[in-house]
Structures are given as C-alpha cells and as structure tokens.
Short mmCIF file of C-alpha atoms in Angstrom, two decimals:
data_model
loop_
_atom_site.label_atom_id
_atom_site.label_comp_id
_atom_site.label_asym_id
_atom_site.label_seq_id
_atom_site.Cartn_x
_atom_site.Cartn_y
_atom_site.Cartn_z
CA MET P 1 0.00 0.00 0.00
CA GLY P 2 1.28 3.45 -0.92
CA GLU P 3 1.68 6.25 1.58
CA ILE P 4 -0.62 9.29 1.47
CA ILE P 5 1.01 12.60 2.34
CA ALA P 6 -0.75 15.95 2.68
CA VAL P 7 1.40 18.90 1.58
CA THR P 8 -0.08 21.91 3.29
CA SER P 9 0.53 25.38 4.69
CA GLY P 10 -1.29 27.90 6.78
CA LYS P 11 -0.53 30.82 4.49
CA GLY P 12 -0.76 31.06 0.72
CA GLY P 13 2.20 32.04 -1.43
CA VAL P 14 4.88 30.14 0.50
CA GLY P 15 5.66 27.80 -2.41
CA LYS P 16 3.73 24.74 -1.26
CA SER P 17 2.86 23.57 -4.77
CA SER P 18 6.45 24.02 -5.92
CA VAL P 19 7.68 21.88 -3.03
CA CYS P 20 5.07 19.25 -3.86
CA ILE P 21 6.13 19.04 -7.51
CA HIS P 22 9.88 19.10 -6.95
CA LEU P 23 9.81 16.52 -4.15
CA GLY P 24 7.56 14.34 -6.29
CA MET P 25 10.01 14.62 -9.19
CA MET P 26 12.96 13.71 -6.99
CA LEU P 27 11.22 10.60 -5.66
CA ALA P 28 10.11 9.61 -9.16
CA SER P 29 13.69 9.98 -10.41
CA LYS P 30 14.78 7.58 -7.67
CA GLY P 31 12.38 4.93 -8.98
CA TYR P 32 9.36 5.50 -6.74
CA LYS P 33 6.02 5.63 -8.51
CA THR P 34 4.54 8.92 -7.35
CA CYS P 35 1.19 10.64 -7.88
CA LEU P 36 0.35 14.28 -7.17
CA ILE P 37 -3.29 15.05 -6.40
CA ASP P 38 -4.21 18.70 -6.94
CA ALA P 39 -6.75 19.56 -4.25
CA ASP P 40 -5.79 23.24 -4.02
CA LEU P 41 -8.99 24.17 -5.80
CA GLY P 42 -9.01 27.90 -5.29
CA LEU P 43 -5.58 28.30 -6.90
CA LYS P 44 -5.04 24.89 -8.50
CA ASN P 45 -1.97 25.13 -10.66
CA LEU P 46 -0.01 21.89 -10.56
CA ASP P 47 -0.98 21.19 -14.16
CA LEU P 48 0.39 24.59 -15.26
CA MET P 49 3.59 24.25 -13.26
CA MET P 50 4.18 20.77 -14.70
CA GLY P 51 3.37 21.87 -18.24
CA LEU P 52 0.36 19.53 -18.39
CA ASP P 53 -2.49 22.05 -18.48
CA ASN P 54 -3.32 21.37 -22.14
CA ARG P 55 -3.72 17.66 -21.41
CA VAL P 56 -6.32 17.92 -18.63
CA VAL P 57 -9.52 16.33 -19.95
CA PHE P 58 -10.82 14.27 -17.03
CA ASP P 59 -10.54 14.66 -13.27
CA MET P 60 -11.40 12.75 -10.10
CA GLN P 61 -15.00 13.96 -10.28
CA ASP P 62 -15.29 12.31 -13.70
CA VAL P 63 -13.91 9.08 -12.24
CA ILE P 64 -16.39 9.16 -9.36
CA GLU P 65 -19.29 9.81 -11.70
CA GLU P 66 -18.03 6.99 -13.96
CA HIS P 67 -17.48 9.22 -16.98
CA CYS P 68 -14.04 7.64 -17.38
CA GLN P 69 -11.69 5.08 -15.90
CA LEU P 70 -9.17 6.28 -13.33
CA GLU P 71 -6.28 5.60 -15.72
CA ARG P 72 -7.67 8.13 -18.22
CA ALA P 73 -7.70 10.91 -15.63
CA LEU P 74 -4.07 10.32 -14.64
CA LEU P 75 -1.50 12.44 -16.51
CA GLN P 76 2.07 11.22 -16.83
CA ASP P 77 4.82 13.81 -16.45
CA LYS P 78 6.81 14.68 -19.58
CA ARG P 79 10.20 14.12 -17.95
CA GLU P 80 9.76 11.54 -15.19
CA LYS P 81 7.94 8.38 -16.24
CA ASN P 82 7.20 7.53 -12.59
CA LEU P 83 5.46 10.84 -11.86
CA PHE P 84 1.73 11.33 -12.44
CA LEU P 85 -0.85 14.05 -11.76
CA LEU P 86 -4.51 13.60 -10.89
CA PRO P 87 -6.62 16.78 -11.03
CA VAL P 88 -9.36 16.48 -8.42
CA CYS P 89 -11.90 18.87 -9.89
CA LYS P 90 -11.98 21.29 -12.83
CA GLY P 91 -14.34 23.52 -10.88
CA VAL P 92 -13.59 25.55 -7.77
CA ASN P 93 -15.04 23.48 -4.94
CA PHE P 94 -15.91 20.04 -3.67
CA SER P 95 -19.64 20.76 -3.47
CA ASN P 96 -20.54 17.82 -5.71
CA MET P 97 -18.07 15.41 -4.19
CA HIS P 98 -18.58 13.34 -1.05
CA LYS P 99 -15.68 12.58 1.24
CA GLU P 100 -16.43 8.86 1.01
CA ASP P 101 -15.99 8.96 -2.78
CA PHE P 102 -12.72 10.84 -2.45
CA ILE P 103 -11.45 8.27 0.06
CA ARG P 104 -12.50 5.40 -2.19
CA VAL P 105 -10.47 6.73 -5.13
CA MET P 106 -7.48 7.37 -2.88
CA ARG P 107 -7.58 3.76 -1.67
CA VAL P 108 -7.48 2.55 -5.27
CA LEU P 109 -4.50 4.82 -5.98
CA GLN P 110 -2.71 3.44 -2.93
CA ASN P 111 -2.53 0.08 -4.69
CA GLN P 112 -0.91 1.67 -7.75
CA PHE P 113 1.62 4.12 -6.31
CA ASP P 114 4.37 4.22 -3.72
CA TYR P 115 3.60 7.80 -2.70
CA LEU P 116 0.53 9.99 -3.08
CA PHE P 117 1.02 13.71 -2.40
CA ILE P 118 -2.14 15.77 -1.91
CA ASP P 119 -1.49 19.45 -2.63
CA THR P 120 -4.00 21.08 -0.30
CA PRO P 121 -5.27 24.65 -0.21
CA ALA P 122 -3.76 26.97 2.37
CA GLY P 123 -6.08 27.14 5.35
CA VAL P 124 -9.05 24.91 6.08
CA GLU P 125 -11.04 24.68 2.85
CA SER P 126 -12.70 21.44 1.76
CA GLY P 127 -9.55 20.23 0.03
CA PHE P 128 -7.67 20.42 3.33
CA ARG P 129 -10.39 18.52 5.18
CA PHE P 130 -10.52 15.81 2.52
CA ALA P 131 -6.74 15.41 2.65
CA SER P 132 -6.59 15.25 6.44
CA SER P 133 -9.19 12.47 6.41
CA VAL P 134 -6.89 10.11 4.47
CA ALA P 135 -3.32 11.34 5.03
CA GLN P 136 -0.92 9.26 7.08
CA ARG P 137 1.70 11.98 7.04
CA ALA P 138 1.82 15.73 6.43
CA LEU P 139 4.50 18.12 5.26
CA ILE P 140 4.03 21.64 6.60
CA VAL P 141 5.53 24.12 4.13
CA THR P 142 6.30 27.64 5.28
CA ASN P 143 8.83 30.39 4.84
CA LEU P 144 10.56 32.20 7.69
CA ASP P 145 8.14 35.13 7.94
CA VAL P 146 6.42 35.50 11.30
CA SER P 147 2.92 35.59 9.78
CA ALA P 148 3.55 32.41 7.77
CA LEU P 149 4.88 30.63 10.87
CA GLN P 150 1.86 31.72 12.91
CA ASP P 151 -0.51 30.32 10.29
CA ALA P 152 1.53 27.12 10.02
CA ASP P 153 1.23 26.67 13.79
CA ARG P 154 -2.56 26.85 13.49
CA ILE P 155 -2.60 24.24 10.72
CA ILE P 156 -0.46 21.90 12.82
CA GLY P 157 -3.06 22.08 15.57
CA LEU P 158 -5.85 21.24 13.13
CA LEU P 159 -3.96 18.27 11.69
CA LEU P 160 -3.27 16.88 15.15
CA LYS P 161 -6.95 17.30 16.00
CA ASP P 162 -7.82 15.31 12.85
CA GLY P 163 -5.49 12.52 13.93
CA VAL P 164 -2.59 13.23 11.56
CA ASN P 165 0.35 12.88 13.93
CA HIS P 166 3.28 12.30 11.56
CA LEU P 167 4.14 15.92 10.84
CA GLU P 168 7.35 17.31 9.33
CA LEU P 169 8.49 20.83 8.51
CA VAL P 170 9.79 22.07 5.16
CA LEU P 171 11.19 25.62 5.12
CA ASN P 172 11.01 27.22 1.70
CA ARG P 173 12.71 30.28 0.16
CA VAL P 174 15.40 30.38 2.81
CA SER P 175 17.79 33.30 2.39
CA ALA P 176 20.98 33.46 4.44
CA ARG P 177 21.14 37.21 3.79
CA SER P 178 17.63 37.77 5.19
CA ILE P 179 18.42 35.71 8.27
CA GLU P 180 21.70 37.54 8.79
CA LYS P 181 19.94 40.92 8.56
CA GLY P 182 17.22 39.83 10.98
CA VAL P 183 14.51 40.13 8.31
CA SER P 184 13.67 36.42 8.60
CA VAL P 185 13.33 34.18 11.64
CA ARG P 186 16.26 31.80 12.11
CA MET P 187 15.63 28.22 11.02
CA GLU P 188 16.36 26.77 14.47
CA ASP P 189 13.90 29.23 16.02
CA ALA P 190 11.21 28.29 13.49
CA GLU P 191 11.69 24.61 14.32
CA LYS P 192 11.38 25.31 18.05
CA TRP P 193 8.31 27.49 17.47
CA LEU P 194 6.39 24.84 15.49
CA ALA P 195 7.74 21.93 17.56
CA ILE P 196 7.85 19.45 14.67
CA PRO P 197 10.95 17.91 13.05
CA LEU P 198 12.65 19.88 10.29
CA LEU P 199 12.70 17.57 7.27
CA GLY P 200 14.59 20.01 5.05
CA TYR P 201 14.84 23.48 3.60
CA ILE P 202 14.97 24.98 0.12
CA VAL P 203 17.16 27.96 -0.68
CA ASP P 204 15.63 31.05 -2.23
CA ASP P 205 16.24 31.13 -5.97
CA PRO P 206 14.46 33.58 -8.31
CA ARG P 207 14.71 31.08 -11.16
CA ILE P 208 12.16 28.77 -9.53
CA GLN P 209 9.16 30.96 -10.31
CA SER P 210 10.32 31.44 -13.88
CA CYS P 211 10.75 27.70 -14.41
CA ASN P 212 7.40 26.91 -12.77
CA ASN P 213 5.67 29.46 -14.98
CA ARG P 214 7.09 27.71 -18.04
CA GLY P 215 6.21 24.22 -16.79
CA LEU P 216 9.90 23.36 -16.36
CA PRO P 217 10.62 22.49 -12.70
CA LEU P 218 14.13 23.49 -11.73
CA THR P 219 15.06 20.10 -10.28
CA ILE P 220 16.10 19.00 -13.76
CA ALA P 221 19.12 21.35 -13.49
CA ARG P 222 21.38 19.02 -11.55
CA ASP P 223 24.04 21.66 -10.92
CA SER P 224 21.60 24.01 -9.17
CA GLN P 225 21.46 24.61 -5.43
CA VAL P 226 17.74 23.93 -5.50
CA TYR P 227 18.34 20.48 -6.99
CA HIS P 228 20.67 19.57 -4.13
CA CYS P 229 18.24 20.91 -1.54
CA PHE P 230 15.46 18.75 -2.94
CA ASP P 231 17.76 15.75 -3.28
CA ILE P 232 18.57 15.95 0.43
CA LEU P 233 14.90 16.59 1.23
CA ALA P 234 13.89 13.47 -0.71
CA ARG P 235 16.56 11.34 0.93
CA ARG P 236 15.51 12.47 4.40
CA PHE P 237 11.87 11.87 3.41
CA LEU P 238 12.90 8.29 2.62
CA LYS P 239 14.43 8.02 6.12
CA GLU P 240 18.03 8.10 4.98
CA LYS P 241 20.38 9.43 7.63
CA VAL P 242 21.53 12.51 5.74
CA ALA P 243 22.52 15.80 7.37
CA LEU P 244 20.87 19.02 6.36
CA PRO P 245 22.92 21.17 3.97
CA LYS P 246 24.94 23.88 5.68
CA LEU P 247 23.56 27.30 4.90
CA SER P 248 26.38 29.71 4.05
CA GLU P 249 26.21 33.28 5.31
CA ARG P 250 27.77 34.53 2.09
CA ARG P 251 25.58 36.33 -0.42
CA LEU P 252 26.07 33.83 -3.23
CA PHE P 253 25.71 30.74 -1.03
CA ALA P 254 29.10 29.51 -2.18
CA LYS P 255 29.83 25.95 -1.05
CA ILE P 256 26.44 25.80 0.60
CA PHE P 257 26.22 22.05 0.85
CA ALA P 258 28.08 19.71 3.11
CA SER P 259 29.96 16.96 1.38
#
C-alpha cells in the first residue's frame, strides 16, 4: 500500500505547490512511482507548473461519476515516467463530491503508487479537510516570515486534531542574507516554534518561479542549489540518515552544501 502525504501550509504564497512538484520529481527519479493530487482548488496550478495544463480532460470527479476510468484521468509527467498528476476537480469546490468517494479513489490509488502527495489549499477549505481524512503523514511548508509561521502553527493544531500525527516541517525560500539581517526568523527558532521535526529546507532562488511558470521544474538542473536541496529533502523523506545542507552566510551561497 502506498503512503498518502498531505502537503499543506497555513498561508498562501509560501511555495507549497512548488515543493510538492519538486519533491515528487525527486522521488520519481529515484524509482518510486509517485502521484500528485491537486486539491488546491481555489488556486489549482499543478498542471500549469508541470506543463500539463493542455492535457487535462478528465478529473477525479469524472472518475467518481463513472465518466471515465481512473487511468484516463491520470496524466504522466513529460520528464519523469514515474510521476503522475490527478486533477481532483476542474471547478472551484468540492460541493458535488462526497468525502467517502474521495477516500474510495485514494484507496485505489494506494494500490498503484508508492507515494501519493495531496497538494491542499492553504487554510481549512474542503480540500484540506478531505486530505486530512486520508493522510498518514503531512508536510508543513512555510517560509521564515512570522505571519507564515503563525498560520503554520494553526494548521499543525488542526492536523493533530484530525489525527494526523506524523508531521514534518519544510522551510522554503530560505535566504541566508535575510536571516543575517534579521529580516527572517532563524531556522532553528522556526523549528522550536512549530515543535515538529525539520525535514529540510529549500534555498531562495528567483529562477524557480520562472521555471514553474514555463512548466519546467528546476530540479532538472542538476548543478543548481535547488536540486541539491530537494535531493537531500527526498533522501531524508525516505528516512536516509543525511545531514541538512549547511547554509552559508555569504551572499552567493558559495559551497552551501556539506559533502
């Protein structure tokens, strides 16, 4: 049976979907069959970021209503043969979908994939509630802004209340310069604040947004700092005993990663 992971955040705009895609790509490249489920209905954009938007014909709602087989709704990534996307709904809400139907489809997918990542909406919309009803594990994505950390803390409480106890922290858009200037909270302070294990962090890189906008995730650039951050994140996700990369205080992040 595959593992279901909710990728969530308390605040929008922290790069949750980007983390979901890049981590999924890294796991797929390591041979794990991985499916991304886009439940961020208000701002659903995984198909755009993966360059698959023109191929979306069916979604989970179509599968539930028996308009198509599940296999026809699944979209295979252009670069990683082990990575797939399942749009949940072409509309903007779950009003016509029952939680029991969502769970039923997820159980079928568990028999086909090693990992299922549900990209949830920020906050507590229906997509979040559906994800928390089936997830065995959750990745809390946030940046180092105080407001984002406050909202992440609230989401952690909701997940624990829903019985999702395997929680891990992913810090995104980490800038050594911002930390050094006191603009951002320090990573160790963020981990203490949220009181969940730090799975990994992703350095700030302006190229990420450009690549996502063009449907070309940056993880394919193996010489990039972002690639190495996600490689370590994926390895730690898989329970490998790998140290976090060392964040340099220099502006250009020279020699940022530990050997």
